[in-house]
Every structure is written in C-alpha cells, then in structure tokens.
mmCIF file with all atom_site columns, C-alpha atoms in Angstrom:
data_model
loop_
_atom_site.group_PDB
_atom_site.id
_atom_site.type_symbol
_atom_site.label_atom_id
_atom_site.label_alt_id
_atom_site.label_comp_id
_atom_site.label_asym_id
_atom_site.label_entity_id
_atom_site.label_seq_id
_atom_site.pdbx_PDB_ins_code
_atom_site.Cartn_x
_atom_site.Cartn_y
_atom_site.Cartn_z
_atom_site.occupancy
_atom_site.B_iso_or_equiv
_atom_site.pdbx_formal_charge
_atom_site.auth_seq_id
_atom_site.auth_comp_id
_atom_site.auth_asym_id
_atom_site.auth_atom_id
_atom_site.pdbx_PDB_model_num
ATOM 1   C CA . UNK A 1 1   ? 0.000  0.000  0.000   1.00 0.00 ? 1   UNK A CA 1
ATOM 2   C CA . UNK A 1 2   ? 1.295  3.483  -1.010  1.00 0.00 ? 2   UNK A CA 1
ATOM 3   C CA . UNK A 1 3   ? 1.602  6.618  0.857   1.00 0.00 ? 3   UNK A CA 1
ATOM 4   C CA . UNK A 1 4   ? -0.837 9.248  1.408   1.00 0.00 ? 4   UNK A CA 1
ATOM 5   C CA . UNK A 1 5   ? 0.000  12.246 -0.488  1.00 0.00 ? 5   UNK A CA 1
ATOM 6   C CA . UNK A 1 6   ? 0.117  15.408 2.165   1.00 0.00 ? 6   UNK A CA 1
ATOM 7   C CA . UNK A 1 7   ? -0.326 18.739 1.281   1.00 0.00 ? 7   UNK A CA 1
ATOM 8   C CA . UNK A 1 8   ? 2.580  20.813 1.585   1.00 0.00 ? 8   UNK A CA 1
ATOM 9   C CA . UNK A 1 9   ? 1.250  23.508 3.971   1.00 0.00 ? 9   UNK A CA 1
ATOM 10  C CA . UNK A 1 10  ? 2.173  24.452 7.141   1.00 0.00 ? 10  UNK A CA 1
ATOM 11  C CA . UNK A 1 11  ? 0.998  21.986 9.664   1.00 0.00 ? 11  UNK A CA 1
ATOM 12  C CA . UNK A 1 12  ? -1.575 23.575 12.346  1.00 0.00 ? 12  UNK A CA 1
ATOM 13  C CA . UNK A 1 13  ? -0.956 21.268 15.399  1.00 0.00 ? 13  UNK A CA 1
ATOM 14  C CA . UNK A 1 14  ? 2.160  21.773 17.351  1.00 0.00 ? 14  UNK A CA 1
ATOM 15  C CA . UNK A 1 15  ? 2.280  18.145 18.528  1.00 0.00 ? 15  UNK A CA 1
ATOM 16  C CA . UNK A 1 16  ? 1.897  16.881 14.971  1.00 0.00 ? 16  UNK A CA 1
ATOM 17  C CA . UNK A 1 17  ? 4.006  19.947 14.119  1.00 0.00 ? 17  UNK A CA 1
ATOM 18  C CA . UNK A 1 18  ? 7.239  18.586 15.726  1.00 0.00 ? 18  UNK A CA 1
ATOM 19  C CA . UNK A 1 19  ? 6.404  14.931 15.276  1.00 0.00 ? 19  UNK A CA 1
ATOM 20  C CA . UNK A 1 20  ? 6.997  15.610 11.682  1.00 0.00 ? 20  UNK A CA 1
ATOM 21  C CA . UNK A 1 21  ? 9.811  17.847 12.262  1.00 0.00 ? 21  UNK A CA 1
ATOM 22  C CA . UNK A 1 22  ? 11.737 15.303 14.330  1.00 0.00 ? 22  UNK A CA 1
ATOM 23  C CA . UNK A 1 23  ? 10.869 12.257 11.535  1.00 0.00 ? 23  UNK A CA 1
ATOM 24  C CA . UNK A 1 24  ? 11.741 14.518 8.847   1.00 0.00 ? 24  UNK A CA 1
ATOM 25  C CA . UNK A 1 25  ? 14.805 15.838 10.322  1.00 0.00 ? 25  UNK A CA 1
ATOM 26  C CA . UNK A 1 26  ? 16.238 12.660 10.857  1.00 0.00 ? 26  UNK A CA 1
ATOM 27  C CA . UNK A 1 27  ? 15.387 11.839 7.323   1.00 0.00 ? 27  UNK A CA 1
ATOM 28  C CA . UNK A 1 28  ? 17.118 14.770 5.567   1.00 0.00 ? 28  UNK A CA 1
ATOM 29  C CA . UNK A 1 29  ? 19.932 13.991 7.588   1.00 0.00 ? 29  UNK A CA 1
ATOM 30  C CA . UNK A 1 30  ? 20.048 10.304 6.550   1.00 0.00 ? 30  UNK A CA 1
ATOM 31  C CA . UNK A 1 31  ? 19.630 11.627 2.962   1.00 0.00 ? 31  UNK A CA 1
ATOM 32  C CA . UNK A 1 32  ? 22.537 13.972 3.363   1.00 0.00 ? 32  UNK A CA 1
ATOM 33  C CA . UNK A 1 33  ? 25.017 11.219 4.685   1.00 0.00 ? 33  UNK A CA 1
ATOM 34  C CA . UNK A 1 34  ? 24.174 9.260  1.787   1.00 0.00 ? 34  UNK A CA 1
ATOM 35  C CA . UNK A 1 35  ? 24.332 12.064 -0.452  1.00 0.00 ? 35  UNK A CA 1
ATOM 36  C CA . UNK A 1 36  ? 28.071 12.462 0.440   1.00 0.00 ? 36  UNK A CA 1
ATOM 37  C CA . UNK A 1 37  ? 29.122 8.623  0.781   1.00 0.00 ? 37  UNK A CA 1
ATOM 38  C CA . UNK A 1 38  ? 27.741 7.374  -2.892  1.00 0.00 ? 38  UNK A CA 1
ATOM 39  C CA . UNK A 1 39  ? 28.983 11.170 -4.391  1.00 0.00 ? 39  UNK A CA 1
ATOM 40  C CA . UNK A 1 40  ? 31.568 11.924 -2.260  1.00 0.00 ? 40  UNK A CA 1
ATOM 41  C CA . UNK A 1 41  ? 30.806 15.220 -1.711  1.00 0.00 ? 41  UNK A CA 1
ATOM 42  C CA . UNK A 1 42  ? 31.044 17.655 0.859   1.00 0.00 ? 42  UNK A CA 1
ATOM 43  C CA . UNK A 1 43  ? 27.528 18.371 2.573   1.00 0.00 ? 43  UNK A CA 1
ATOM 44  C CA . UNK A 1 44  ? 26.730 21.001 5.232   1.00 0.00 ? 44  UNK A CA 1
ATOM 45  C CA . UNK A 1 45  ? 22.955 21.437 6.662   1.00 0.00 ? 45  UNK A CA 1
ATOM 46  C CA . UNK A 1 46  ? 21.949 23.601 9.063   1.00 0.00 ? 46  UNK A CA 1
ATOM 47  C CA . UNK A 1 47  ? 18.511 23.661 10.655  1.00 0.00 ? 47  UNK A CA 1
ATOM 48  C CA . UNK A 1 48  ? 16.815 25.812 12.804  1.00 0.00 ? 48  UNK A CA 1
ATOM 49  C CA . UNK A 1 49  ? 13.530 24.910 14.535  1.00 0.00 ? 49  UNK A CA 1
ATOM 50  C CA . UNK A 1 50  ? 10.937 27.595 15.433  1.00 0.00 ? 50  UNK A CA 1
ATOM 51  C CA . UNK A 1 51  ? 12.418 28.112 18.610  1.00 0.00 ? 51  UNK A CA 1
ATOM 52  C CA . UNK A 1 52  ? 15.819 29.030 17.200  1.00 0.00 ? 52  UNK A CA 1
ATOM 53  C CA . UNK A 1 53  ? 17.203 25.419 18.414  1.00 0.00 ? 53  UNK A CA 1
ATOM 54  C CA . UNK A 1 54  ? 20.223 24.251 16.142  1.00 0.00 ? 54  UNK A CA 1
ATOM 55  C CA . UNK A 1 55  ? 20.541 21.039 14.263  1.00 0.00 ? 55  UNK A CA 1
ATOM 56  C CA . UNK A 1 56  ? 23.087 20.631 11.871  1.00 0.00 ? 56  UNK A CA 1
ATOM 57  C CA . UNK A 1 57  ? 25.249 17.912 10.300  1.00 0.00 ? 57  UNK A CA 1
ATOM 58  C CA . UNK A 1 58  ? 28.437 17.581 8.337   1.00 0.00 ? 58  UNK A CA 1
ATOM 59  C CA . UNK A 1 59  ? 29.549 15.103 6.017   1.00 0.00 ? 59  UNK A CA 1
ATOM 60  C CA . UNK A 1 60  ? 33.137 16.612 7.681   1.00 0.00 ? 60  UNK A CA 1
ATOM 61  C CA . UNK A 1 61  ? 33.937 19.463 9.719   1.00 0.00 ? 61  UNK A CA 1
ATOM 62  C CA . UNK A 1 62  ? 31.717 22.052 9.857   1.00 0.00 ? 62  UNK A CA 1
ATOM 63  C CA . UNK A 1 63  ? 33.669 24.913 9.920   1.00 0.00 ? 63  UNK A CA 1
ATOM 64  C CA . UNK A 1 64  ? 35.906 23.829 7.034   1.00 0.00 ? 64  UNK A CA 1
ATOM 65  C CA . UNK A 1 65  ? 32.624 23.277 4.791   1.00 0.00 ? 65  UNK A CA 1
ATOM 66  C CA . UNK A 1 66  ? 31.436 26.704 5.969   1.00 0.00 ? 66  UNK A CA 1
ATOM 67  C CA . UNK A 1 67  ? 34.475 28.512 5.356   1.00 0.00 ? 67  UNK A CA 1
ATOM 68  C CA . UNK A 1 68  ? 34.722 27.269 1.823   1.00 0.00 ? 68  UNK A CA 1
ATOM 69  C CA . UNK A 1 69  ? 31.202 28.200 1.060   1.00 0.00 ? 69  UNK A CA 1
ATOM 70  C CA . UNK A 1 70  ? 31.786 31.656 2.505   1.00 0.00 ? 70  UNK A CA 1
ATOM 71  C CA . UNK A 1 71  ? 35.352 32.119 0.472   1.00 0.00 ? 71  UNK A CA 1
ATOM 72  C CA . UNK A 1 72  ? 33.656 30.672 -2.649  1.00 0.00 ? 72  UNK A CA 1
ATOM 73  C CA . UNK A 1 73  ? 33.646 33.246 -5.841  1.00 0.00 ? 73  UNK A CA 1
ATOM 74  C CA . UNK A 1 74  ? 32.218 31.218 -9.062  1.00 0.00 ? 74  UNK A CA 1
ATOM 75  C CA . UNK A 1 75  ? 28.822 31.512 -9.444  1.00 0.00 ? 75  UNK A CA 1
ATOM 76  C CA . UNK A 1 76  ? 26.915 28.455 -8.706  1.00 0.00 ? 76  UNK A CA 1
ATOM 77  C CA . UNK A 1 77  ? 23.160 27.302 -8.132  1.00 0.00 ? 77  UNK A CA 1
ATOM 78  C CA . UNK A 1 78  ? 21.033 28.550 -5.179  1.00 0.00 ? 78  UNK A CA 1
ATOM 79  C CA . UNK A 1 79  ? 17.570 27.379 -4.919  1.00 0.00 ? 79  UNK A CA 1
ATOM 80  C CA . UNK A 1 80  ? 15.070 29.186 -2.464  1.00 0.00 ? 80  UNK A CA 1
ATOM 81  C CA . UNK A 1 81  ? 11.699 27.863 -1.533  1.00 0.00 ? 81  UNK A CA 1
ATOM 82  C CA . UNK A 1 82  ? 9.902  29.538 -4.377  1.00 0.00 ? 82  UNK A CA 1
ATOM 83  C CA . UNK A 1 83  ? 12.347 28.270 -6.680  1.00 0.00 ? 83  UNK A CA 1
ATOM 84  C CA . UNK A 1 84  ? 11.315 24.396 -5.666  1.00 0.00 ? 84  UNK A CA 1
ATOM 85  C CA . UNK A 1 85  ? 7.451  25.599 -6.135  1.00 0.00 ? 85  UNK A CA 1
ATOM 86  C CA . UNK A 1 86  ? 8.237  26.723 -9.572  1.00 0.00 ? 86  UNK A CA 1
ATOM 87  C CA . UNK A 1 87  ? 10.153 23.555 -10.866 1.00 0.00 ? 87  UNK A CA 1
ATOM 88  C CA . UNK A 1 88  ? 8.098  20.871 -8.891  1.00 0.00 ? 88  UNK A CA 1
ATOM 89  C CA . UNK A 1 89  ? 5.118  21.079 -11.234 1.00 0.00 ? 89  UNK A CA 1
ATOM 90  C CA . UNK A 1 90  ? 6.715  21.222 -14.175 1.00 0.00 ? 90  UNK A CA 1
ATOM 91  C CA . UNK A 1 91  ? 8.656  17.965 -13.528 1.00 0.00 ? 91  UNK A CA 1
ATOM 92  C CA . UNK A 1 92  ? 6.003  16.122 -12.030 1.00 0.00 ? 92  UNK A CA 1
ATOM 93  C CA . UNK A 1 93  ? 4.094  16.482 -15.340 1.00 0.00 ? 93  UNK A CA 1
ATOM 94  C CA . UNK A 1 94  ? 6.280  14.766 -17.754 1.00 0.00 ? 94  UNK A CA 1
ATOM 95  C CA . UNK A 1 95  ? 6.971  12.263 -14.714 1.00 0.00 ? 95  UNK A CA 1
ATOM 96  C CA . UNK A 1 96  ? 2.625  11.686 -14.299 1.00 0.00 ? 96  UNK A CA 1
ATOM 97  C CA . UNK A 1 97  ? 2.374  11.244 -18.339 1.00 0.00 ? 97  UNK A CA 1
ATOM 98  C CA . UNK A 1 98  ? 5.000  8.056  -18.325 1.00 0.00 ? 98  UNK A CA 1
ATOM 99  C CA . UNK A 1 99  ? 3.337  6.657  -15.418 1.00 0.00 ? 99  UNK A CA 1
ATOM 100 C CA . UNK A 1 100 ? 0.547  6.747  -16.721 1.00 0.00 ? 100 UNK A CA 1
ATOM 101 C CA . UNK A 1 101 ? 1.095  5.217  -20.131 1.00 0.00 ? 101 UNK A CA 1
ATOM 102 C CA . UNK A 1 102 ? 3.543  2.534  -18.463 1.00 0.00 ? 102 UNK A CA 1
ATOM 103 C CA . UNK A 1 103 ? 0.635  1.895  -16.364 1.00 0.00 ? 103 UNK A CA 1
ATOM 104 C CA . UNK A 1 104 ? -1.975 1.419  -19.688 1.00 0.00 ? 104 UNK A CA 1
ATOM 105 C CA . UNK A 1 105 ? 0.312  -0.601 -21.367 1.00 0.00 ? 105 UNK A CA 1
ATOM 106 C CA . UNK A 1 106 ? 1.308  -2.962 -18.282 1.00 0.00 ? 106 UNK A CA 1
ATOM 107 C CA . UNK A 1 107 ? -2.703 -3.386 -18.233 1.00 0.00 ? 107 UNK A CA 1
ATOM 108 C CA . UNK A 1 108 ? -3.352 -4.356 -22.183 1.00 0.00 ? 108 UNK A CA 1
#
C-alpha cells in the first residue's frame, strides 16, 4: 500500500508539528550522509527549529565546509523555496504522463 499524499502547507498542530519535524529531520539527515558517501561530496545542513534550536550535520567538519562556502567566488546554483514551487510542477508532469502510459500498457 502506497503513501498518502500530504499537502505541503504548514501543519496547524504543534504536537503533529514537531512529530513531523523530528521524523523529517532525521530523514534529511540520513539523505545527506548518503548524499556524500555514494557522491563523495562535501555536505553542510543547518537547521533551525521555530524556537531558534540548532541542528546541523556535516559530512566533515563544519567549519571547514562553511568557510569554503563563505570564500567561494564562481557563481553556482542557489535554490530558495519559491524556486522548488516553480520547478516541482513542471517535472512532475512529464513524470505523471509516463506513469501513466507505463501503467496502460502494463494493463493491455
């Protein structure tokens, strides 16, 4: 059985609130460690909850991953929460169509 599909929205309960923040920290934290071990990259996230409480993890050391992102020059890609709105859609179209026609022809 699949997953319910949530709306993206802030959530209204504060128990339900940080139930999902804790799950979903430890998530993108998982993600991030793999993210760096299979592309052996450098990752650096930094959370902070609505009470200003710091969570943060680094594929190394922090302060080393920080100081090269503040030295950096070259322009590179920065994505803000309005920028993941704007793409989402458009990839989940093309993404919908093939599922959909895989989906007709696994039936005929």
């Amino acid at each position: 059985m699949g997953r319910k599909k949530i709306q993206i929205q802030r959530i209204t309960d504060e128990r339900n609130r940080q139930v999902t923040f804790t799950k979903r920290k430890f998530g993108l934290m998982k993600k991030a460690y793999e993210l760096s071990v299979l592309c052996d990259c450098e990752i650096a996230l930094i959370i902070f909850n609505h009470s200003n409480k710091l969570f943060q993890y680094a594929s190394t050391d922090m302060d080393k991953v920080l100081l090269k992102y503040t030295e950096y020059n070259e322009p590179h890609e920065s994505r803000t929460n309005a920028d993941i709105i704007e793409v989402t859609p458009s990839l989940c179209g093309p993404l919908m169509f093939a599922l959909e026609h895989t989906s007709s022809v696994i039936k005929n």
